[in-house]
PDB file of C-alpha atoms and ligand atoms in Angstrom:
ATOM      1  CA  UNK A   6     -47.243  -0.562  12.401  1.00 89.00           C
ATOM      2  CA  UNK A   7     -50.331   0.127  10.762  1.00 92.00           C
ATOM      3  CA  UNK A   8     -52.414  -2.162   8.189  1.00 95.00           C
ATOM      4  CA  UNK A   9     -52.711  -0.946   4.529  1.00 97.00           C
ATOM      5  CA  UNK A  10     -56.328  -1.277   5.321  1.00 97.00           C
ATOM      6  CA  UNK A  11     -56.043   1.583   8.534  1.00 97.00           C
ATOM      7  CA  UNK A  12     -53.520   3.663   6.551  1.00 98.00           C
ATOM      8  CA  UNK A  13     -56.266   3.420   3.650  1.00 98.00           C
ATOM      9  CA  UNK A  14     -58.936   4.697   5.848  1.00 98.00           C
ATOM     10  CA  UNK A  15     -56.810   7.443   7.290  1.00 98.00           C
ATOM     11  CA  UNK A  16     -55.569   8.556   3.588  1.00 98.00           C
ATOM     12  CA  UNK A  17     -59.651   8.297   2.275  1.00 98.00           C
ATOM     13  CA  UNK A  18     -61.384  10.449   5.423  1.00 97.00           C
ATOM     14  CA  UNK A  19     -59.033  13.188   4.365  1.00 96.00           C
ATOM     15  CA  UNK A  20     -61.385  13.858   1.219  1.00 93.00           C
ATOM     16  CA  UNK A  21     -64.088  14.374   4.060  1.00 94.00           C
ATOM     17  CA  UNK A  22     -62.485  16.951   6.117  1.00 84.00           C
ATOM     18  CA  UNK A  23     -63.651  19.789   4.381  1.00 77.00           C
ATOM     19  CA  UNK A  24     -67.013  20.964   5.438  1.00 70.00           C
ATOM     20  CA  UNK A  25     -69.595  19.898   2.407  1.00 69.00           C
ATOM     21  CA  UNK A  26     -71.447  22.142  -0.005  1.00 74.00           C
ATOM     22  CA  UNK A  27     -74.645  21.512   0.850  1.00 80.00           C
ATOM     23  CA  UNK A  28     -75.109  18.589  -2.090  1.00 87.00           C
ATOM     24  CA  UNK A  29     -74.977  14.901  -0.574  1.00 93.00           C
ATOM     25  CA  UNK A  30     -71.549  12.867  -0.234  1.00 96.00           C
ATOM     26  CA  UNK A  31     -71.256   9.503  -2.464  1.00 97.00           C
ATOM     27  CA  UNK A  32     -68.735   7.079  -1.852  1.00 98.00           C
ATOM     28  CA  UNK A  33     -68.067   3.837  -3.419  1.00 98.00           C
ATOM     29  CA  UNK A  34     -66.867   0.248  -1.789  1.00 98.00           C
ATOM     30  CA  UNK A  35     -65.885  -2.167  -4.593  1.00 98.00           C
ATOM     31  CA  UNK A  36     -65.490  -5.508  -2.723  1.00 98.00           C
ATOM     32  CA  UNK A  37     -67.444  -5.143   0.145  1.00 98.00           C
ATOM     33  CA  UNK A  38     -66.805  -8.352   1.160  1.00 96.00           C
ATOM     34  CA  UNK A  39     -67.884  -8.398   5.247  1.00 95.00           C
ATOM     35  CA  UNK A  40     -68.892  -4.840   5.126  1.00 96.00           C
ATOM     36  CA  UNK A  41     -65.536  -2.911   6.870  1.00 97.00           C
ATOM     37  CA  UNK A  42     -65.211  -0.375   4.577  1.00 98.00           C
ATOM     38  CA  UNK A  43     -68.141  -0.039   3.295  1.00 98.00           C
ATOM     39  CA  UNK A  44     -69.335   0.996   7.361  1.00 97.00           C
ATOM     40  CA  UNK A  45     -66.340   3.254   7.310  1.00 98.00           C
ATOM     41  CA  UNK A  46     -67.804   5.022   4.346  1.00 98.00           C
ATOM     42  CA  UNK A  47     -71.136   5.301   5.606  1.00 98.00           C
ATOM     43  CA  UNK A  48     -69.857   7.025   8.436  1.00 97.00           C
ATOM     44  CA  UNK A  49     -67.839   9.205   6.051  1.00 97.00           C
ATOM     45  CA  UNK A  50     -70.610  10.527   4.071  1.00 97.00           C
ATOM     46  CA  UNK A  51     -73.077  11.391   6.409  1.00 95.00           C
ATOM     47  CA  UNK A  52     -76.704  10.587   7.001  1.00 94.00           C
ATOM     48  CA  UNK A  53     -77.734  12.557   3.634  1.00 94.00           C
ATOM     49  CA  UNK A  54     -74.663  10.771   1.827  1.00 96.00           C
ATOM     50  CA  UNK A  55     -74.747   7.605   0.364  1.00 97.00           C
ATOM     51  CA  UNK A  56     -72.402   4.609  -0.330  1.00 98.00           C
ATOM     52  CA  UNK A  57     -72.771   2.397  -3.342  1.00 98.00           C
ATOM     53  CA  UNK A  58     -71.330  -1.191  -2.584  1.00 98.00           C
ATOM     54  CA  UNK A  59     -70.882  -4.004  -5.150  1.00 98.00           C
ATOM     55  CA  UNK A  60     -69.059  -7.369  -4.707  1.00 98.00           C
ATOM     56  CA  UNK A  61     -70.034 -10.925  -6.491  1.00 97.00           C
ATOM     57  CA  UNK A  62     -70.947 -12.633  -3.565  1.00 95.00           C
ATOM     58  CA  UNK A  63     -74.099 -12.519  -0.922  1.00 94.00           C
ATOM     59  CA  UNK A  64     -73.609  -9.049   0.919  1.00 95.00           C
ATOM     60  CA  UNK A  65     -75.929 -10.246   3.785  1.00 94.00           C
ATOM     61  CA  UNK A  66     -73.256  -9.818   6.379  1.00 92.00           C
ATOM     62  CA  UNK A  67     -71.923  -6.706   5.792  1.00 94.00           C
ATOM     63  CA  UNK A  68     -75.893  -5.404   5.562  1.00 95.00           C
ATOM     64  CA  UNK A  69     -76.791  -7.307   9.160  1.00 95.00           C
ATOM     65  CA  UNK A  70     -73.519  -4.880  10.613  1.00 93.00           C
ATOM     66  CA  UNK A  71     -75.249  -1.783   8.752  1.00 94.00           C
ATOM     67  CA  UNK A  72     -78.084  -2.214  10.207  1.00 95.00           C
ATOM     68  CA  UNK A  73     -77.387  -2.707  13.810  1.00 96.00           C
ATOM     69  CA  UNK A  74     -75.558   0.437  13.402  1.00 95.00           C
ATOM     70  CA  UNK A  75     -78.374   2.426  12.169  1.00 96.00           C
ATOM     71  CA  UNK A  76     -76.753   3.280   8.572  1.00 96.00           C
ATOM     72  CA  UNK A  77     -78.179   1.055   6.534  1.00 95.00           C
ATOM     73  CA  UNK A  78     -80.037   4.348   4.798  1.00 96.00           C
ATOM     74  CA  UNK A  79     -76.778   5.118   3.446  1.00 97.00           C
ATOM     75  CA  UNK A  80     -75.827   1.932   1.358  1.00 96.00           C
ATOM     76  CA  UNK A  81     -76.953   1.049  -1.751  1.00 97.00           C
ATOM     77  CA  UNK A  82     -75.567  -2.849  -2.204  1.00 97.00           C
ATOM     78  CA  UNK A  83     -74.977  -4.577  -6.134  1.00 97.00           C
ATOM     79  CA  UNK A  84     -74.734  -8.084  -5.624  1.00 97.00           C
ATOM     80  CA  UNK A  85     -72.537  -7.415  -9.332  1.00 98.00           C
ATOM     81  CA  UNK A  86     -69.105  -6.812 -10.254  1.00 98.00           C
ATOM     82  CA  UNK A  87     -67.336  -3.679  -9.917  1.00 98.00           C
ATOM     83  CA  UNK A  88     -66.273  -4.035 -13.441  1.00 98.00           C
ATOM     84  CA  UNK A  89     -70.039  -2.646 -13.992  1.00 98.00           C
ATOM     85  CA  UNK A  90     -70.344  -0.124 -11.357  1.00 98.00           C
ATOM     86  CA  UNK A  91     -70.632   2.509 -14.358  1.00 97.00           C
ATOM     87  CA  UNK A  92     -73.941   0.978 -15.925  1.00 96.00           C
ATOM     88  CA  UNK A  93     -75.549   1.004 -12.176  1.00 97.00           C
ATOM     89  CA  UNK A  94     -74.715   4.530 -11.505  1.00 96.00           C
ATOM     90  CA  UNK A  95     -76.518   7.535 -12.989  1.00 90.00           C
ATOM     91  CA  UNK A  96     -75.439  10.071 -14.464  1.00 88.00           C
ATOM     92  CA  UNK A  97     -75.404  12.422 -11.504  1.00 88.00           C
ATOM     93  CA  UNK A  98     -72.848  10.341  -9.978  1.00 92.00           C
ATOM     94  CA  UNK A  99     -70.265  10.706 -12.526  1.00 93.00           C
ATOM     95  CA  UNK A 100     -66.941  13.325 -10.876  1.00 94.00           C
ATOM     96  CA  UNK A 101     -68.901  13.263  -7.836  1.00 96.00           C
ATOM     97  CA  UNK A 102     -67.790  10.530  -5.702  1.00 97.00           C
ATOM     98  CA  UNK A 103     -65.264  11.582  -3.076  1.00 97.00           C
ATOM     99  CA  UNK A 104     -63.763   7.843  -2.006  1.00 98.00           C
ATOM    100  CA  UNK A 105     -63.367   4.490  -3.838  1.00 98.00           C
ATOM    101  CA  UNK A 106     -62.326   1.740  -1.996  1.00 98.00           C
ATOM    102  CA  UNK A 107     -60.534  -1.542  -3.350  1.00 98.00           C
ATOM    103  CA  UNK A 108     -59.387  -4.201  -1.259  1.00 98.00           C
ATOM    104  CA  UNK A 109     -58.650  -6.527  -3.732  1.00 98.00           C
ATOM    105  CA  UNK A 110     -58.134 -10.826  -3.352  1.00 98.00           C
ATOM    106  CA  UNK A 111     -61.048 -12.715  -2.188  1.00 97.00           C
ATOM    107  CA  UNK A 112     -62.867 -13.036   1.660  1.00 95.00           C
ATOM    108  CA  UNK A 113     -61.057 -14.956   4.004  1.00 92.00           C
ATOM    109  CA  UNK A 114     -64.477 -16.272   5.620  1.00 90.00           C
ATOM    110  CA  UNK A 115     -65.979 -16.528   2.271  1.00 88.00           C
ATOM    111  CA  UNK A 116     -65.789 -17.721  -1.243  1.00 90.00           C
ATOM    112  CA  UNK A 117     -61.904 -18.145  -1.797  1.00 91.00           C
ATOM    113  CA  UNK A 118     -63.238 -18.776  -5.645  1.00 94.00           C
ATOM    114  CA  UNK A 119     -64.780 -15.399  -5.722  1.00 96.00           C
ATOM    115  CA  UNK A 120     -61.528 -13.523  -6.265  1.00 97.00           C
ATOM    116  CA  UNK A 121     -60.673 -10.316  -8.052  1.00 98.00           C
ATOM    117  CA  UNK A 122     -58.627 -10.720 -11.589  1.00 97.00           C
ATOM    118  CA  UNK A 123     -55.903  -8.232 -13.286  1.00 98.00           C
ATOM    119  CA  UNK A 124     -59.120  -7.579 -16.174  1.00 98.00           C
ATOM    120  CA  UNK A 125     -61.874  -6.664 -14.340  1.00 98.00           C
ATOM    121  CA  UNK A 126     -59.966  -4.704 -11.788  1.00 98.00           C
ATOM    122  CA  UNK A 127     -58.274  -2.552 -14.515  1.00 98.00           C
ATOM    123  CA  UNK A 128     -62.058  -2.244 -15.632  1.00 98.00           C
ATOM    124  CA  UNK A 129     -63.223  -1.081 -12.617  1.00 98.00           C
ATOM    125  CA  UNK A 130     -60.682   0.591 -12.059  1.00 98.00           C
ATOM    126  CA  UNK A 131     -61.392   2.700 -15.457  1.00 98.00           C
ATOM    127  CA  UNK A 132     -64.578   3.393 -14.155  1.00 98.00           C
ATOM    128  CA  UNK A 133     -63.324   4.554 -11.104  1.00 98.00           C
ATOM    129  CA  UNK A 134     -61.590   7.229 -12.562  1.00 98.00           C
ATOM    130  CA  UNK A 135     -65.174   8.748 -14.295  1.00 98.00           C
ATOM    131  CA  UNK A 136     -66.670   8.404 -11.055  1.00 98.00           C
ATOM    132  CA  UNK A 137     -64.351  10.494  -8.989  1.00 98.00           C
ATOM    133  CA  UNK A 138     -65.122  14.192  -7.492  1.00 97.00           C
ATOM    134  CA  UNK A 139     -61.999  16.278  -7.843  1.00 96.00           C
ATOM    135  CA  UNK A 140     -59.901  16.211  -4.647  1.00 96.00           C
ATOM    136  CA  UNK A 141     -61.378  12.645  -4.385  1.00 97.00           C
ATOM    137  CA  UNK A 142     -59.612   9.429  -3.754  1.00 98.00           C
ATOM    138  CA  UNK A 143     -59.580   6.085  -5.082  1.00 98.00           C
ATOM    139  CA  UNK A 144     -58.059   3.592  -2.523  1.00 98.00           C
ATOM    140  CA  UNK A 145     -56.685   0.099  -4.197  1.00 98.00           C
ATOM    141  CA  UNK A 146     -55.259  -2.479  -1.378  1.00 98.00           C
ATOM    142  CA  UNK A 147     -53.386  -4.959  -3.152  1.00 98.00           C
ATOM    143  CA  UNK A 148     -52.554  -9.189  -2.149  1.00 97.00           C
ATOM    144  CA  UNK A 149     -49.870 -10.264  -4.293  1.00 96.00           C
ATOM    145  CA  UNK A 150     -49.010 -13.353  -2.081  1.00 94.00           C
ATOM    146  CA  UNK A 151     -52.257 -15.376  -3.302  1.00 94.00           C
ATOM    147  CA  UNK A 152     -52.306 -16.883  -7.326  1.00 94.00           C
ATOM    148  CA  UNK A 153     -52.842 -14.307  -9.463  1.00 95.00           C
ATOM    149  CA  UNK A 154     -52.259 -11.886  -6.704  1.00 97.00           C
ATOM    150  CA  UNK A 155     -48.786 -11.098  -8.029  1.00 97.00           C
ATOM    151  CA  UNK A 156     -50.170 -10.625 -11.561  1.00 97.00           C
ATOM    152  CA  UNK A 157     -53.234  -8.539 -10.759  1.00 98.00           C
ATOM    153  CA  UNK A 158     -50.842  -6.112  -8.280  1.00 98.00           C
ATOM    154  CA  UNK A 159     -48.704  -5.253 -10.683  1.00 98.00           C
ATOM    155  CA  UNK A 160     -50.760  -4.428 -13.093  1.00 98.00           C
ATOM    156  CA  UNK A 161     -52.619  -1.995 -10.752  1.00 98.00           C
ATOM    157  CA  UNK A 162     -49.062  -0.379 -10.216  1.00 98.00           C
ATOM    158  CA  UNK A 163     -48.368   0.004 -14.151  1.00 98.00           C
ATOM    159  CA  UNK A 164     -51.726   1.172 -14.921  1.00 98.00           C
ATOM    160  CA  UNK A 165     -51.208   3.689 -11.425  1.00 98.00           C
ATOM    161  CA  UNK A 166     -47.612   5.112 -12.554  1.00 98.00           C
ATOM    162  CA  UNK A 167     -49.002   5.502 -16.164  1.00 98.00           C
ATOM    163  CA  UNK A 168     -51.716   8.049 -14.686  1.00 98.00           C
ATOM    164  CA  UNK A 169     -51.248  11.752 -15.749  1.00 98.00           C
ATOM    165  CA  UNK A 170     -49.280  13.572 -13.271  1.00 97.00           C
ATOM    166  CA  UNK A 171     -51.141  16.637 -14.192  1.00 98.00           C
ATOM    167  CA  UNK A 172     -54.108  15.095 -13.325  1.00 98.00           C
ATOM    168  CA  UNK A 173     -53.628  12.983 -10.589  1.00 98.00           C
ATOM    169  CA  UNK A 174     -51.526  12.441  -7.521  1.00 98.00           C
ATOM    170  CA  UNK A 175     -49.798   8.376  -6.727  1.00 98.00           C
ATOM    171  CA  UNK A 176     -48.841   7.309  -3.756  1.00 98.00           C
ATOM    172  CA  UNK A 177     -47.664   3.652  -3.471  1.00 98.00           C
ATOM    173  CA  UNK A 178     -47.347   1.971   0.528  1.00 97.00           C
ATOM    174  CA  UNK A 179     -45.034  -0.672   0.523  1.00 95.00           C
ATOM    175  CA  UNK A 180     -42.982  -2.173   3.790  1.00 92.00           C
ATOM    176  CA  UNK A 181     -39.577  -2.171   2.338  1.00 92.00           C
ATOM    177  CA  UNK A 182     -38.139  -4.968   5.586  1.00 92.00           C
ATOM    178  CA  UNK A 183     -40.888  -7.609   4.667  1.00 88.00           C
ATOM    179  CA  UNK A 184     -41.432 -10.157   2.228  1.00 83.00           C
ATOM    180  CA  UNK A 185     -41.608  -8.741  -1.287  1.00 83.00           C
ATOM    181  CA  UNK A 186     -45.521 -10.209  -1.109  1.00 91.00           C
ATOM    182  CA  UNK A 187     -46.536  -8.691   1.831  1.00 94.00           C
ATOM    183  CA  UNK A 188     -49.698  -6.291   0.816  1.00 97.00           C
ATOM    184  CA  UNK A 189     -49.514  -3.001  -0.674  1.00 97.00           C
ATOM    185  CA  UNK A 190     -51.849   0.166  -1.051  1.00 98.00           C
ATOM    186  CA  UNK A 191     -51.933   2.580  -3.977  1.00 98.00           C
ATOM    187  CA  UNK A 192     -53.665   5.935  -3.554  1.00 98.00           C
ATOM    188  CA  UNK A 193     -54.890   7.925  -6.313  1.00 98.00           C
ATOM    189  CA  UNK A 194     -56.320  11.447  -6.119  1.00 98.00           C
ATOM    190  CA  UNK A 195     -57.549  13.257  -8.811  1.00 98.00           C
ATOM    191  CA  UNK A 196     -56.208  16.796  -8.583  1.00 96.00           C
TER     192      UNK A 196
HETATM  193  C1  SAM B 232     -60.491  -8.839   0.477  1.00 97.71           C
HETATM  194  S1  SAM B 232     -62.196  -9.073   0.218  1.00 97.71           S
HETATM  195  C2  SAM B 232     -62.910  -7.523   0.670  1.00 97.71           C
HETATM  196  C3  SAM B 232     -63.038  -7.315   2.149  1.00 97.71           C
HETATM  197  C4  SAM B 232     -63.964  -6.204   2.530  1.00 97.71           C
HETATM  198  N1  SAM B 232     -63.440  -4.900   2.172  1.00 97.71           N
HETATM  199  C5  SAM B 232     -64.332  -6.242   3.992  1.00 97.71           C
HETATM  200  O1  SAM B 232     -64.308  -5.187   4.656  1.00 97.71           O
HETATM  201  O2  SAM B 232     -64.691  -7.307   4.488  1.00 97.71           O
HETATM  202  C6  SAM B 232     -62.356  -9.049  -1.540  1.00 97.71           C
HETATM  203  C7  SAM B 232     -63.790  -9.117  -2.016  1.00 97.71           C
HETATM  204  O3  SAM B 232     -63.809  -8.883  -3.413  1.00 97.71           O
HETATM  205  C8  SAM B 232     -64.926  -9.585  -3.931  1.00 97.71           C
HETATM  206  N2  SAM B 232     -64.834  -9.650  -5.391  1.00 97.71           N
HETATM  207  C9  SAM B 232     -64.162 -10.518  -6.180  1.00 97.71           C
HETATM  208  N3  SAM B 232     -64.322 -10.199  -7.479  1.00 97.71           N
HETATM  209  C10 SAM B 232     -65.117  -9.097  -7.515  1.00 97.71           C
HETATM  210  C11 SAM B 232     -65.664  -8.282  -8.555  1.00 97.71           C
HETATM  211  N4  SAM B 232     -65.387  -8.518  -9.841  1.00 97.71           N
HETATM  212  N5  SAM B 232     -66.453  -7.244  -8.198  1.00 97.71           N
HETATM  213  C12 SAM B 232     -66.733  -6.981  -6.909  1.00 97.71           C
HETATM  214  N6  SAM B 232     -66.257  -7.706  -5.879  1.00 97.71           N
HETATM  215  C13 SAM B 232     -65.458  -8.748  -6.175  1.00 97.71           C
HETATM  216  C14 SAM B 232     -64.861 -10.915  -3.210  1.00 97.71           C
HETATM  217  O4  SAM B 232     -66.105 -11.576  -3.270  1.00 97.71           O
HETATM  218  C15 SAM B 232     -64.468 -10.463  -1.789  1.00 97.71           C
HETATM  219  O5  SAM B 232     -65.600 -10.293  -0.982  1.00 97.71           O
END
């Protein structure tokens, strides 16, 4: 069975499939945490792309694994909360971005204090929305087995199911033979 976090990066390289216009690919990793994602995105976007990666803790890691793989070019790391990612962005940026990744909690090997909360997400998430290209896609993984976890995922599925379906397509993974706080991933894409 795959992990939210594969099926998330299967769902998000769809945006990429289609060959680009010419103007560079931007991509955004909000918790970049060891740097998974955010090396999946560089690879997304291209050497003339770039990803923008913000997370509240030191982002050394995931830059060391950039760099060894020759993409560090790409990445443009906020040691700052997504909750701000709109006031570190230009203009130029905004319905351009063709992936936003989530994976929401806190690092395993880091900080457990440093943890993502129902207000800034929603904030971010806000943001997010500004941010994204049509035909993008906003990827959210969601913990609800961890305090607060419970709280913060269901308020990403309320403010998800509350999007306009004009506007945007939901999809929302679950494993229906598991514990009800086994992760889940919510996929937006803005039509
Ligand atoms: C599950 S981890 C992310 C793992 C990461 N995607 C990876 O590949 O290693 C969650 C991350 O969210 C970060 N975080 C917590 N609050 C945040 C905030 N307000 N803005 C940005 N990142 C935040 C944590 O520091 C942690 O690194």
């Amino acid at each position: 069975m795959l992990k939210i976090t594969q099926l998330a990066h299967l769902l998000v390289r769809t945006c990429f499939a289609e060959p680009s216009s010419g103007s560079p690919l931007f991509a955004i990793d909000a918790t970049v945490g060891n740097g998974y994602d955010t090396l999946f995105l560089a690879e997304c976007v291209g050497e003339n792309g770039m990803v923008f990666g913000f997370d509240i803790q030191d982002m050394t890691v995931a830059h060391a694994q950039l760099a060894k793989r020759g993409l560090a070019k790409r990445i443009t790391l906020f040691q700052a909360g997504h909750e701000t990612m709109l006031s570190h962005l230009t203009h130029s940026t905004e319905a351009s971005v063709s992936a936003i990744m989530f994976n929401l909690g806190y690092l395993p090997s880091g900080d457990k204090a440093l943890v993502t909360t129902r207000q800034t997400t929603l904030a971010a998430l806000s943001q997010s929305l500004v941010l994204l290209r049509h035909g993008g896609i906003l990827s959210i993984a969601c913990y609800p087995g961890h305090p607060g976890g419970e709280e913060e995922t269901n308020a990403v599925l309320v403010w998800a199911k509350a999007l306009p379906h004009e506007e945007y397509g939901v999809l929302h993974h679950h494993l229906l033979n598991r514990q009800r706080t086994s992760p889940e991933l919510v996929v937006v894409q803005k039509i």
